[in-house]
């Protein structure tokens, strides 16, 4: 089978590989549609998870099942499925402790295009099919379905990590597709004011639709100064970080009220340390929490998030700005994601 792979840091291309084998609990799937993630860019061009050779990229897509193992109970060949980017081992101790995304070690629930071949391939392997796949509802199209792999669960996890409550004023740093879903989740959680940080006009328009009330450009000076000016020097209750760099945390801490919480889902592709400003962190006593997490994966999460779409509460159509037809466009879509032209939010390829 053919797959689009990271050959080494900075180099990618099509390769031939053996079709993966199906274990007793597993499924083999063929993609119906695929999406490119900023994480693919970090992995391939920044070497953010280290060197990988001939590893097939991709962890966002929906698929049709072509084979299931003999112990799989709820799925069969021909089923159309949602596929989460994170596919934990549900019988692990980490999963029992509530951190399935770290099953088998830190971040090890993230298997596609990390510890094994990803989904940019004619066929891909899903571990624990009953625990990780979900049926694709009839009224969700294959393009929107790709957003449920990673963008929705990650953006919403930032909101969970920041513990957004009714009436909160929330700062969402980064309004690419992940941050847009953080804006949507923040709005659903009942925030009052949602201040969004980003510059691409297409993202700003989408953020307004998802509930952002105010905007800040990180290009117009320090974020914290602008946010403190907008809030009469008081700051915000919560911050969701879905963009920026290791330097963004200092800004976020400065924006927070005492007792505030930061939820980070940004993938820090470079830099060694994160600075926490001593004074604004209450000289160690400000009750300002910093939480960072990989999105939870698995079937229940997919089913619940898909239910928001089927119920008409979450419109994913603004995210997929570039839709391509066929494998031949996969590389073009990947390079587009790296270059982030102004009119791009997310590229998707229908197979
Ligand atoms: P994008 O690159 O599309 O969006 C990034 C956003 O951050 C844009 O709005 C951008 O603004 C803004 N930004 C850029 N530089 C700064 C800065 N210095 N300060 C503040 N904001 C800035 O990324 P995605 O939405 O696709 O992904 C966001 C992050 O989430 C990535 O790092 C990705 O790897 C990570 N991720 C994490 C996952 C997890 O499970 N934790 C899963 C999936 C993704 P502008 O409008 O100017 O472009
Ligand atoms: Zn992703």
PDB file of N, CA and C in Angstrom, residues 24-93:
ATOM      1  N   UNK A  24      -6.526  -9.160  17.306  1.00  0.00           N
ATOM      2  CA  UNK A  24      -7.878  -9.588  17.656  1.00  0.00           C
ATOM      3  C   UNK A  24      -8.825  -8.470  18.087  1.00  0.00           C
ATOM      4  N   UNK A  25      -8.276  -7.390  18.682  1.00  0.00           N
ATOM      5  CA  UNK A  25      -9.133  -6.287  19.151  1.00  0.00           C
ATOM      6  C   UNK A  25      -9.146  -5.107  18.183  1.00  0.00           C
ATOM      7  N   UNK A  26      -8.465  -5.240  17.060  1.00  0.00           N
ATOM      8  CA  UNK A  26      -8.164  -4.073  16.221  1.00  0.00           C
ATOM      9  C   UNK A  26      -9.074  -3.958  15.008  1.00  0.00           C
ATOM     10  N   UNK A  27      -8.881  -2.884  14.279  1.00  0.00           N
ATOM     11  CA  UNK A  27      -9.556  -2.713  12.989  1.00  0.00           C
ATOM     12  C   UNK A  27      -8.550  -2.180  11.980  1.00  0.00           C
ATOM     13  N   UNK A  28      -8.786  -2.521  10.720  1.00  0.00           N
ATOM     14  CA  UNK A  28      -8.041  -1.905   9.615  1.00  0.00           C
ATOM     15  C   UNK A  28      -9.056  -1.053   8.846  1.00  0.00           C
ATOM     16  N   UNK A  29      -8.641   0.187   8.577  1.00  0.00           N
ATOM     17  CA  UNK A  29      -9.561   1.147   7.971  1.00  0.00           C
ATOM     18  C   UNK A  29      -8.973   1.717   6.685  1.00  0.00           C
ATOM     19  N   UNK A  30      -9.884   2.191   5.841  1.00  0.00           N
ATOM     20  CA  UNK A  30      -9.450   2.936   4.642  1.00  0.00           C
ATOM     21  C   UNK A  30     -10.066   4.331   4.731  1.00  0.00           C
ATOM     22  N   UNK A  31      -9.241   5.370   4.550  1.00  0.00           N
ATOM     23  CA  UNK A  31      -9.748   6.734   4.759  1.00  0.00           C
ATOM     24  C   UNK A  31     -10.834   7.131   3.761  1.00  0.00           C
ATOM     25  N   UNK A  32     -11.797   7.893   4.262  1.00  0.00           N
ATOM     26  CA  UNK A  32     -12.808   8.525   3.401  1.00  0.00           C
ATOM     27  C   UNK A  32     -12.449   9.999   3.180  1.00  0.00           C
ATOM     28  N   UNK A  33     -11.897  10.606   4.206  1.00  0.00           N
ATOM     29  CA  UNK A  33     -11.411  11.988   4.119  1.00  0.00           C
ATOM     30  C   UNK A  33     -10.317  12.158   5.169  1.00  0.00           C
ATOM     31  N   UNK A  34      -9.387  13.068   4.883  1.00  0.00           N
ATOM     32  CA  UNK A  34      -8.245  13.291   5.780  1.00  0.00           C
ATOM     33  C   UNK A  34      -8.039  14.790   5.968  1.00  0.00           C
ATOM     34  N   UNK A  35      -7.525  15.170   7.113  1.00  0.00           N
ATOM     35  CA  UNK A  35      -7.193  16.587   7.330  1.00  0.00           C
ATOM     36  C   UNK A  35      -5.748  16.697   7.801  1.00  0.00           C
ATOM     37  N   UNK A  36      -5.159  17.837   7.475  1.00  0.00           N
ATOM     38  CA  UNK A  36      -3.778  18.090   7.892  1.00  0.00           C
ATOM     39  C   UNK A  36      -3.826  18.878   9.198  1.00  0.00           C
ATOM     40  N   UNK A  37      -2.907  18.554  10.106  1.00  0.00           N
ATOM     41  CA  UNK A  37      -2.858  19.222  11.404  1.00  0.00           C
ATOM     42  C   UNK A  37      -1.569  20.029  11.524  1.00  0.00           C
ATOM     43  N   UNK A  38      -1.645  21.111  12.266  1.00  0.00           N
ATOM     44  CA  UNK A  38      -0.425  21.867  12.569  1.00  0.00           C
ATOM     45  C   UNK A  38       0.598  20.959  13.252  1.00  0.00           C
ATOM     46  N   UNK A  39       0.116  19.947  13.978  1.00  0.00           N
ATOM     47  CA  UNK A  39       1.049  19.021  14.627  1.00  0.00           C
ATOM     48  C   UNK A  39       1.863  18.237  13.587  1.00  0.00           C
ATOM     49  N   UNK A  40       1.273  17.930  12.414  1.00  0.00           N
ATOM     50  CA  UNK A  40       2.054  17.279  11.355  1.00  0.00           C
ATOM     51  C   UNK A  40       3.219  18.186  10.944  1.00  0.00           C
ATOM     52  N   UNK A  41       2.949  19.481  10.923  1.00  0.00           N
ATOM     53  CA  UNK A  41       3.979  20.455  10.554  1.00  0.00           C
ATOM     54  C   UNK A  41       5.089  20.478  11.619  1.00  0.00           C
ATOM     55  N   UNK A  42       4.678  20.518  12.904  1.00  0.00           N
ATOM     56  CA  UNK A  42       5.678  20.503  13.996  1.00  0.00           C
ATOM     57  C   UNK A  42       6.518  19.225  13.920  1.00  0.00           C
ATOM     58  N   UNK A  43       5.858  18.105  13.662  1.00  0.00           N
ATOM     59  CA  UNK A  43       6.546  16.814  13.651  1.00  0.00           C
ATOM     60  C   UNK A  43       7.535  16.732  12.494  1.00  0.00           C
ATOM     61  N   UNK A  44       7.070  17.114  11.320  1.00  0.00           N
ATOM     62  CA  UNK A  44       7.893  16.939  10.117  1.00  0.00           C
ATOM     63  C   UNK A  44       8.980  17.994   9.984  1.00  0.00           C
ATOM     64  N   UNK A  45       8.624  19.228  10.125  1.00  0.00           N
ATOM     65  CA  UNK A  45       9.614  20.276   9.821  1.00  0.00           C
ATOM     66  C   UNK A  45      10.352  20.791  11.049  1.00  0.00           C
ATOM     67  N   UNK A  46       9.757  20.648  12.229  1.00  0.00           N
ATOM     68  CA  UNK A  46      10.467  21.141  13.426  1.00  0.00           C
ATOM     69  C   UNK A  46      11.110  20.010  14.208  1.00  0.00           C
ATOM     70  N   UNK A  47      10.817  18.776  13.848  1.00  0.00           N
ATOM     71  CA  UNK A  47      11.376  17.641  14.592  1.00  0.00           C
ATOM     72  C   UNK A  47      10.937  17.652  16.043  1.00  0.00           C
ATOM     73  N   UNK A  48       9.701  18.118  16.291  1.00  0.00           N
ATOM     74  CA  UNK A  48       9.269  18.363  17.672  1.00  0.00           C
ATOM     75  C   UNK A  48       9.194  17.099  18.521  1.00  0.00           C
ATOM     76  N   UNK A  49       8.959  15.929  17.899  1.00  0.00           N
ATOM     77  CA  UNK A  49       8.955  14.688  18.700  1.00  0.00           C
ATOM     78  C   UNK A  49      10.206  13.852  18.399  1.00  0.00           C
ATOM     79  N   UNK A  50      11.173  14.472  17.758  1.00  0.00           N
ATOM     80  CA  UNK A  50      12.418  13.769  17.473  1.00  0.00           C
ATOM     81  C   UNK A  50      12.407  13.158  16.083  1.00  0.00           C
ATOM     82  N   UNK A  51      13.491  12.449  15.784  1.00  0.00           N
ATOM     83  CA  UNK A  51      13.660  11.875  14.442  1.00  0.00           C
ATOM     84  C   UNK A  51      12.716  10.701  14.228  1.00  0.00           C
ATOM     85  N   UNK A  52      12.151  10.621  13.054  1.00  0.00           N
ATOM     86  CA  UNK A  52      11.348   9.470  12.634  1.00  0.00           C
ATOM     87  C   UNK A  52      11.738   9.156  11.189  1.00  0.00           C
ATOM     88  N   UNK A  53      11.857   7.862  10.871  1.00  0.00           N
ATOM     89  CA  UNK A  53      12.207   7.482   9.498  1.00  0.00           C
ATOM     90  C   UNK A  53      11.071   6.714   8.862  1.00  0.00           C
ATOM     91  N   UNK A  54      10.654   7.149   7.685  1.00  0.00           N
ATOM     92  CA  UNK A  54       9.608   6.458   6.908  1.00  0.00           C
ATOM     93  C   UNK A  54       8.355   6.191   7.738  1.00  0.00           C
ATOM     94  N   UNK A  55       7.992   7.152   8.559  1.00  0.00           N
ATOM     95  CA  UNK A  55       6.764   7.022   9.351  1.00  0.00           C
ATOM     96  C   UNK A  55       5.634   7.753   8.619  1.00  0.00           C
ATOM     97  N   UNK A  56       4.561   7.020   8.347  1.00  0.00           N
ATOM     98  CA  UNK A  56       3.428   7.635   7.654  1.00  0.00           C
ATOM     99  C   UNK A  56       2.797   8.687   8.567  1.00  0.00           C
ATOM    100  N   UNK A  57       2.552   9.861   7.996  1.00  0.00           N
ATOM    101  CA  UNK A  57       2.043  10.999   8.777  1.00  0.00           C
ATOM    102  C   UNK A  57       0.518  10.932   8.917  1.00  0.00           C
ATOM    103  N   UNK A  58      -0.026  11.868   9.688  1.00  0.00           N
ATOM    104  CA  UNK A  58      -1.475  12.072   9.753  1.00  0.00           C
ATOM    105  C   UNK A  58      -2.159  11.395  10.917  1.00  0.00           C
ATOM    106  N   UNK A  59      -3.109  12.122  11.526  1.00  0.00           N
ATOM    107  CA  UNK A  59      -3.899  11.544  12.617  1.00  0.00           C
ATOM    108  C   UNK A  59      -5.316  12.105  12.615  1.00  0.00           C
ATOM    109  N   UNK A  60      -5.709  12.722  11.496  1.00  0.00           N
ATOM    110  CA  UNK A  60      -7.074  13.268  11.435  1.00  0.00           C
ATOM    111  C   UNK A  60      -7.772  12.723  10.197  1.00  0.00           C
ATOM    112  N   UNK A  61      -8.934  12.136  10.413  1.00  0.00           N
ATOM    113  CA  UNK A  61      -9.693  11.634   9.273  1.00  0.00           C
ATOM    114  C   UNK A  61     -10.894  10.835   9.715  1.00  0.00           C
ATOM    115  N   UNK A  62     -11.706  10.456   8.734  1.00  0.00           N
ATOM    116  CA  UNK A  62     -12.776   9.488   8.984  1.00  0.00           C
ATOM    117  C   UNK A  62     -12.578   8.375   7.962  1.00  0.00           C
ATOM    118  N   UNK A  63     -13.224   7.241   8.198  1.00  0.00           N
ATOM    119  CA  UNK A  63     -12.810   6.070   7.426  1.00  0.00           C
ATOM    120  C   UNK A  63     -13.927   5.055   7.295  1.00  0.00           C
ATOM    121  N   UNK A  64     -13.671   4.080   6.424  1.00  0.00           N
ATOM    122  CA  UNK A  64     -14.530   2.899   6.342  1.00  0.00           C
ATOM    123  C   UNK A  64     -13.711   1.720   6.848  1.00  0.00           C
ATOM    124  N   UNK A  65     -14.346   0.888   7.654  1.00  0.00           N
ATOM    125  CA  UNK A  65     -13.641  -0.287   8.182  1.00  0.00           C
ATOM    126  C   UNK A  65     -13.572  -1.355   7.082  1.00  0.00           C
ATOM    127  N   UNK A  66     -12.373  -1.928   6.912  1.00  0.00           N
ATOM    128  CA  UNK A  66     -12.253  -3.022   5.926  1.00  0.00           C
ATOM    129  C   UNK A  66     -12.032  -4.375   6.596  1.00  0.00           C
ATOM    130  N   UNK A  67     -11.605  -4.363   7.853  1.00  0.00           N
ATOM    131  CA  UNK A  67     -11.335  -5.635   8.541  1.00  0.00           C
ATOM    132  C   UNK A  67     -11.415  -5.402  10.051  1.00  0.00           C
ATOM    133  N   UNK A  68     -11.953  -6.353  10.783  1.00  0.00           N
ATOM    134  CA  UNK A  68     -11.912  -6.265  12.258  1.00  0.00           C
ATOM    135  C   UNK A  68     -11.372  -7.567  12.830  1.00  0.00           C
ATOM    136  N   UNK A  69     -10.758  -7.486  14.010  1.00  0.00           N
ATOM    137  CA  UNK A  69     -10.255  -8.669  14.699  1.00  0.00           C
ATOM    138  C   UNK A  69     -11.404  -9.497  15.260  1.00  0.00           C
ATOM    139  N   UNK A  70     -11.077 -10.748  15.625  1.00  0.00           N
ATOM    140  CA  UNK A  70     -12.176 -11.667  16.003  1.00  0.00           C
ATOM    141  C   UNK A  70     -12.819 -11.295  17.343  1.00  0.00           C
ATOM    142  N   UNK A  71     -12.165 -10.454  18.160  1.00  0.00           N
ATOM    143  CA  UNK A  71     -12.764 -10.073  19.446  1.00  0.00           C
ATOM    144  C   UNK A  71     -13.506  -8.728  19.394  1.00  0.00           C
ATOM    145  N   UNK A  72     -13.537  -8.090  18.230  1.00  0.00           N
ATOM    146  CA  UNK A  72     -14.251  -6.801  18.107  1.00  0.00           C
ATOM    147  C   UNK A  72     -15.756  -7.087  18.075  1.00  0.00           C
ATOM    148  N   UNK A  73     -16.490  -6.389  18.954  1.00  0.00           N
ATOM    149  CA  UNK A  73     -17.916  -6.703  19.123  1.00  0.00           C
ATOM    150  C   UNK A  73     -18.842  -5.754  18.355  1.00  0.00           C
ATOM    151  N   UNK A  74     -18.490  -4.460  18.327  1.00  0.00           N
ATOM    152  CA  UNK A  74     -19.472  -3.463  17.907  1.00  0.00           C
ATOM    153  C   UNK A  74     -19.284  -2.908  16.495  1.00  0.00           C
ATOM    154  N   UNK A  75     -18.239  -3.332  15.816  1.00  0.00           N
ATOM    155  CA  UNK A  75     -17.982  -2.787  14.473  1.00  0.00           C
ATOM    156  C   UNK A  75     -17.735  -3.928  13.490  1.00  0.00           C
ATOM    157  N   UNK A  76     -18.018  -3.619  12.213  1.00  0.00           N
ATOM    158  CA  UNK A  76     -17.844  -4.647  11.178  1.00  0.00           C
ATOM    159  C   UNK A  76     -17.342  -3.983   9.888  1.00  0.00           C
ATOM    160  N   UNK A  77     -16.787  -4.757   8.986  1.00  0.00           N
ATOM    161  CA  UNK A  77     -16.350  -4.172   7.711  1.00  0.00           C
ATOM    162  C   UNK A  77     -17.512  -3.468   7.022  1.00  0.00           C
ATOM    163  N   UNK A  78     -17.212  -2.337   6.438  1.00  0.00           N
ATOM    164  CA  UNK A  78     -18.250  -1.531   5.773  1.00  0.00           C
ATOM    165  C   UNK A  78     -18.766  -0.396   6.638  1.00  0.00           C
ATOM    166  N   UNK A  79     -18.570  -0.462   7.958  1.00  0.00           N
ATOM    167  CA  UNK A  79     -18.996   0.638   8.832  1.00  0.00           C
ATOM    168  C   UNK A  79     -18.170   1.893   8.538  1.00  0.00           C
ATOM    169  N   UNK A  80     -18.855   3.029   8.525  1.00  0.00           N
ATOM    170  CA  UNK A  80     -18.164   4.319   8.364  1.00  0.00           C
ATOM    171  C   UNK A  80     -17.947   4.891   9.767  1.00  0.00           C
ATOM    172  N   UNK A  81     -16.719   5.288  10.048  1.00  0.00           N
ATOM    173  CA  UNK A  81     -16.386   5.617  11.436  1.00  0.00           C
ATOM    174  C   UNK A  81     -15.646   6.945  11.602  1.00  0.00           C
ATOM    175  N   UNK A  82     -15.854   7.531  12.786  1.00  0.00           N
ATOM    176  CA  UNK A  82     -15.037   8.646  13.267  1.00  0.00           C
ATOM    177  C   UNK A  82     -13.791   8.038  13.904  1.00  0.00           C
ATOM    178  N   UNK A  83     -12.656   8.685  13.684  1.00  0.00           N
ATOM    179  CA  UNK A  83     -11.391   8.142  14.200  1.00  0.00           C
ATOM    180  C   UNK A  83     -10.714   9.216  15.049  1.00  0.00           C
ATOM    181  N   UNK A  84     -10.581   9.014  16.346  1.00  0.00           N
ATOM    182  CA  UNK A  84      -9.899  10.032  17.155  1.00  0.00           C
ATOM    183  C   UNK A  84      -8.388  10.022  16.915  1.00  0.00           C
ATOM    184  N   UNK A  85      -7.784  11.199  17.024  1.00  0.00           N
ATOM    185  CA  UNK A  85      -6.328  11.291  16.876  1.00  0.00           C
ATOM    186  C   UNK A  85      -5.616  10.509  17.975  1.00  0.00           C
ATOM    187  N   UNK A  86      -6.254  10.439  19.131  1.00  0.00           N
ATOM    188  CA  UNK A  86      -5.659   9.757  20.287  1.00  0.00           C
ATOM    189  C   UNK A  86      -6.428   8.450  20.502  1.00  0.00           C
ATOM    190  N   UNK A  87      -5.716   7.349  20.455  1.00  0.00           N
ATOM    191  CA  UNK A  87      -6.349   6.022  20.562  1.00  0.00           C
ATOM    192  C   UNK A  87      -5.709   5.254  21.722  1.00  0.00           C
ATOM    193  N   UNK A  88      -6.167   5.500  22.942  1.00  0.00           N
ATOM    194  CA  UNK A  88      -5.525   4.907  24.126  1.00  0.00           C
ATOM    195  C   UNK A  88      -5.669   3.388  24.194  1.00  0.00           C
ATOM    196  N   UNK A  89      -4.831   2.798  25.035  1.00  0.00           N
ATOM    197  CA  UNK A  89      -5.007   1.400  25.440  1.00  0.00           C
ATOM    198  C   UNK A  89      -5.895   1.456  26.670  1.00  0.00           C
ATOM    199  N   UNK A  90      -7.140   1.060  26.513  1.00  0.00           N
ATOM    200  CA  UNK A  90      -8.109   1.279  27.583  1.00  0.00           C
ATOM    201  C   UNK A  90      -7.928   0.370  28.778  1.00  0.00           C
ATOM    202  N   UNK A  91      -7.133  -0.657  28.631  1.00  0.00           N
ATOM    203  CA  UNK A  91      -6.895  -1.532  29.793  1.00  0.00           C
ATOM    204  C   UNK A  91      -5.610  -1.175  30.541  1.00  0.00           C
ATOM    205  N   UNK A  92      -5.033  -0.020  30.239  1.00  0.00           N
ATOM    206  CA  UNK A  92      -3.774   0.354  30.901  1.00  0.00           C
ATOM    207  C   UNK A  92      -4.045   0.969  32.281  1.00  0.00           C
ATOM    208  N   UNK A  93      -3.027   0.984  33.114  1.00  0.00           N
ATOM    209  CA  UNK A  93      -3.157   1.607  34.440  1.00  0.00           C
ATOM    210  C   UNK A  93      -3.386   3.112  34.319  1.00  0.00           C
TER     211      UNK A  93
END
